[in-house]
Every structure is written in C-alpha cells, then in structure tokens.
CSV table of C-alpha atoms in Angstrom, one decimal:
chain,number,residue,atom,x,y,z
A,1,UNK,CA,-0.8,-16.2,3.4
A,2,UNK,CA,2.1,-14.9,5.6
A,3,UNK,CA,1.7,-11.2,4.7
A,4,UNK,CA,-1.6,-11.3,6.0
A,5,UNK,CA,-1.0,-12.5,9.5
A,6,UNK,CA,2.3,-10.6,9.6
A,7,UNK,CA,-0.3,-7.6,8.8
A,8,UNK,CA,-2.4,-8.2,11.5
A,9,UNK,CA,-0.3,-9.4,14.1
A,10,UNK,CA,1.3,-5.5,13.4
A,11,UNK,CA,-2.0,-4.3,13.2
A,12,UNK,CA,-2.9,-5.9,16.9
A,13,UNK,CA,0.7,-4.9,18.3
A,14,UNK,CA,0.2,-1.8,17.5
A,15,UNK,CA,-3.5,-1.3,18.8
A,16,UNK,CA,-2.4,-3.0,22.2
A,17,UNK,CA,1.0,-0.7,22.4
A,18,UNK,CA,-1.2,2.6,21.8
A,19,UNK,CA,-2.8,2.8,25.2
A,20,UNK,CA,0.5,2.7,26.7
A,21,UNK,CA,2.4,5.8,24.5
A,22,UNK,CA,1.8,9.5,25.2
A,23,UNK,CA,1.5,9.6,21.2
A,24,UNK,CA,0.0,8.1,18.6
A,25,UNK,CA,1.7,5.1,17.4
A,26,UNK,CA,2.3,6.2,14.0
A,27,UNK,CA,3.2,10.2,14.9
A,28,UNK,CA,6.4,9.6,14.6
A,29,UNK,CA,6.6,7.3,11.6
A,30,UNK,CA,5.0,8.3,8.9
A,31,UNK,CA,5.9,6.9,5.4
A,32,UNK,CA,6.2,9.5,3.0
A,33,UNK,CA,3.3,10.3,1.2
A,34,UNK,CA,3.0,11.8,-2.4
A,35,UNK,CA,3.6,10.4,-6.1
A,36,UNK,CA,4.8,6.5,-6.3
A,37,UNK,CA,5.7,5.2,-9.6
A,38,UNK,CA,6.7,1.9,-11.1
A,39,UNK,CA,6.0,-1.0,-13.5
A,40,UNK,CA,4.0,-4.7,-12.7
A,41,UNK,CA,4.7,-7.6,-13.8
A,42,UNK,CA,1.3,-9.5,-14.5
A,43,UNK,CA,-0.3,-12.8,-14.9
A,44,UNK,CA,-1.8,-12.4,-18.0
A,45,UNK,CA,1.0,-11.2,-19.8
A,46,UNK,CA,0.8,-7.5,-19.1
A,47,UNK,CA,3.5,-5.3,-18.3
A,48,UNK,CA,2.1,-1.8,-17.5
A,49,UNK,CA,3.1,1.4,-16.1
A,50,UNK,CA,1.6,2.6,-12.6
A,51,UNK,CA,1.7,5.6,-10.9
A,52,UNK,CA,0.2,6.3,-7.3
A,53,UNK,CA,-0.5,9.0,-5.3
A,54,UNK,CA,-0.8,7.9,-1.2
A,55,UNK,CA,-1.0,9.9,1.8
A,56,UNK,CA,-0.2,7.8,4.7
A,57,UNK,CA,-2.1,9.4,7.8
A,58,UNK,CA,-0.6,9.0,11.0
A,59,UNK,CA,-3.4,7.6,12.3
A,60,UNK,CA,-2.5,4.7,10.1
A,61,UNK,CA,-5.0,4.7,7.3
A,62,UNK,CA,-3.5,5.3,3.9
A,63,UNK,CA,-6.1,6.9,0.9
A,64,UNK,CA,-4.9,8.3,-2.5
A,65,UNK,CA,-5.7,7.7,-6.0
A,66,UNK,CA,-3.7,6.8,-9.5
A,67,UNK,CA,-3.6,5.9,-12.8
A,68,UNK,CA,-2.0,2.6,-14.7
A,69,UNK,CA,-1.5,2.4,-18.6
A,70,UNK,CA,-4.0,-0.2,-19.4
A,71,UNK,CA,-7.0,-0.1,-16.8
A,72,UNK,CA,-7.3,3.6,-16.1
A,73,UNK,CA,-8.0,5.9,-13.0
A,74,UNK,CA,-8.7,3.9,-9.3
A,75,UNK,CA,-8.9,5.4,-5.8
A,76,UNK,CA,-7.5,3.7,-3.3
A,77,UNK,CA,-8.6,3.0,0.7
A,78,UNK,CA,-6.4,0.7,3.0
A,79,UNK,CA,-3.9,0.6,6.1
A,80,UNK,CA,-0.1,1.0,6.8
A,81,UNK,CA,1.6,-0.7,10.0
A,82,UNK,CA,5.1,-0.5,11.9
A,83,UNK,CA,7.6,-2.9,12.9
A,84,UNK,CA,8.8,-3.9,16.5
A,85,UNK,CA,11.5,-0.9,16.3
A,86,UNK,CA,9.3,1.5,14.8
A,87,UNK,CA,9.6,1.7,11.2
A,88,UNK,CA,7.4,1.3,8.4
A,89,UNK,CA,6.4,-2.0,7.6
A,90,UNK,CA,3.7,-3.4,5.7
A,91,UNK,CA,0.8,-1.7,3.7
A,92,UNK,CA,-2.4,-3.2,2.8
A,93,UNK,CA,-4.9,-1.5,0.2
A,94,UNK,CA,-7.5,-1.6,-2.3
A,95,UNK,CA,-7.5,0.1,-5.8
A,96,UNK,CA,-11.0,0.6,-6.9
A,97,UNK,CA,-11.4,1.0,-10.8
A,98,UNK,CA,-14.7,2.4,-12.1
A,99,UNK,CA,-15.0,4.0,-14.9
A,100,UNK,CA,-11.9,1.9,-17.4
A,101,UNK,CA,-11.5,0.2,-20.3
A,102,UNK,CA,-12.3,-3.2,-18.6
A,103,UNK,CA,-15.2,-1.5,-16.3
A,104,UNK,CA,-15.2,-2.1,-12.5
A,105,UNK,CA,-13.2,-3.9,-10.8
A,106,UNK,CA,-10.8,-3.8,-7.3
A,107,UNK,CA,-7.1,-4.9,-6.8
A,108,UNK,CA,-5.9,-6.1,-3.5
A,109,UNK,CA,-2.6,-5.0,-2.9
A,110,UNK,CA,0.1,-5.8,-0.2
A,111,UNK,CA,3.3,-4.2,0.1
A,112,UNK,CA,6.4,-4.2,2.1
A,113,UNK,CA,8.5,-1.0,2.7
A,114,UNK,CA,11.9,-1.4,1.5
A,115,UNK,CA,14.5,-0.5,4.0
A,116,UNK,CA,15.1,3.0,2.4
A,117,UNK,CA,11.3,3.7,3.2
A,118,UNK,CA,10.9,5.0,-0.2
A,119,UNK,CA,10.5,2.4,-1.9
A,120,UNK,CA,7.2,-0.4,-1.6
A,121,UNK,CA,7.6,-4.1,-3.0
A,122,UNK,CA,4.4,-4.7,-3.7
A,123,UNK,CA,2.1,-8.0,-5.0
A,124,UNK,CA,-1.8,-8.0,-6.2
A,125,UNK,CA,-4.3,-10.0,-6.8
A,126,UNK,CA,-7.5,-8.2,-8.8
A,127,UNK,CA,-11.0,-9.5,-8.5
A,128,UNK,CA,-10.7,-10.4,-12.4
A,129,UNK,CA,-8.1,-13.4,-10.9
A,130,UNK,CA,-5.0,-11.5,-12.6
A,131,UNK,CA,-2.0,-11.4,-9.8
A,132,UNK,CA,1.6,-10.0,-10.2
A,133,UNK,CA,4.3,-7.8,-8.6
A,134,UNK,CA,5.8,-4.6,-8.7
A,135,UNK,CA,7.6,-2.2,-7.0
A,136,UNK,CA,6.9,1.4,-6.1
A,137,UNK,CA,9.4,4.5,-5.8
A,138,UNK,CA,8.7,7.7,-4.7
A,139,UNK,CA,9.0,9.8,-7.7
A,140,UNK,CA,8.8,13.7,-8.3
C-alpha cells in the first residue's frame, strides 16, 4: 500500500534528520490538536457520524479518544509525520473500541493532512473487514 511506505519512509527521514537539528523535529509543526468531526462512508453500507478528539505531541505520537454514531466510544494510540518542507503530512492510528454495541474491535486508520492543516482525508480498514473513507475537520 503506498500510504504505508510513504509513512515510513517519513517516519525514517525524520528519525535520521533529528540528530542533525538543535530541536525536535516536530517542535515546530505541530498539527492542531482538539475536536475533529466528520462523516464515513463505509463498506457495509453505513454512513455514520464521527467525532475525534487528538492531541498531536510534538514528539510525534498522536493519542485521543472519540465517539461514532453506531459503534460507540474508542481511544486511540498512533503516529503523525512531516513532509520534506516541514509540514504535516501523514497520520497513522488505531481506534480501539471496547465496550459498543458490536463489542471489541480496532480500526486502522490512515490519513493525509489536507493543505489547510485542518482538515485529515482519512481511510480505514476495521478488524471486522469493513473499510471506507472520511474526512476530518477541526470543529469547535
């Protein structure tokens, strides 16, 4: 999949560049973190509402927690990454659902920051083989 060797090619880039900056390499970068909202688009037919809280340390590691209309509550665990100029680029996480109406499961989610920053495309692919799309917007 190319996300995930564009992911880790970041990933290594930006490992490899850190020895060689007086800061960290995400000090200056930091998505903003907070509320997310938006809607997916889903294999099985759903459509569902989604809302995501994410902090995006500078270290880049990315943790937070949210709620979507059908499945319930999830935390969340995963990384963020820079381009060649700087910016945000990529984020890479997993929602883990326990206590829902379907029971426990994870999503694998991959998104790509929009050039606004604001604003993730993202796609998924849960361990109960449902994949789909949406996009998240900082929200209020």
């Amino acid at each position: 999949m190319a996300f995930d060797s564009e992911f880790k090619e970041e990933l290594r880039n930006l490992s490899e560049n850190e020895v060689h900056l007086p800061f960290g390499p995400f000090d200056l970068v930091t998505p903003t973190s907070g509320w997310y909202q938006g809607m997916t688009s889903e294999s099985d037919g759903a459509a569902q509402s989604v809302r995501t809280n994410v902090q995006f340390n500078s270290d880049g590691t990315l943790t937070g927690h949210g709620e979507d209309a059908d499945d319930g509550k999830y935390t969340l665990t995963g990384k963020w990454t820079t381009d060649e100029q700087g910016r945000p680029s990529k984020a890479k996480w997993t929602e883990n659902y326990k206590n829902g109406p379907f029971g426990r499961f994870k999503v694998t989610v991959r998104a790509t920051f929009l050039d606004d920053e604001r604003e993730m495309e993202c796609s998924f692919t849960s361990s109960e083989d449902v994949t789909g799309s949406f996009n998240l917007r900082v929200s209020h």
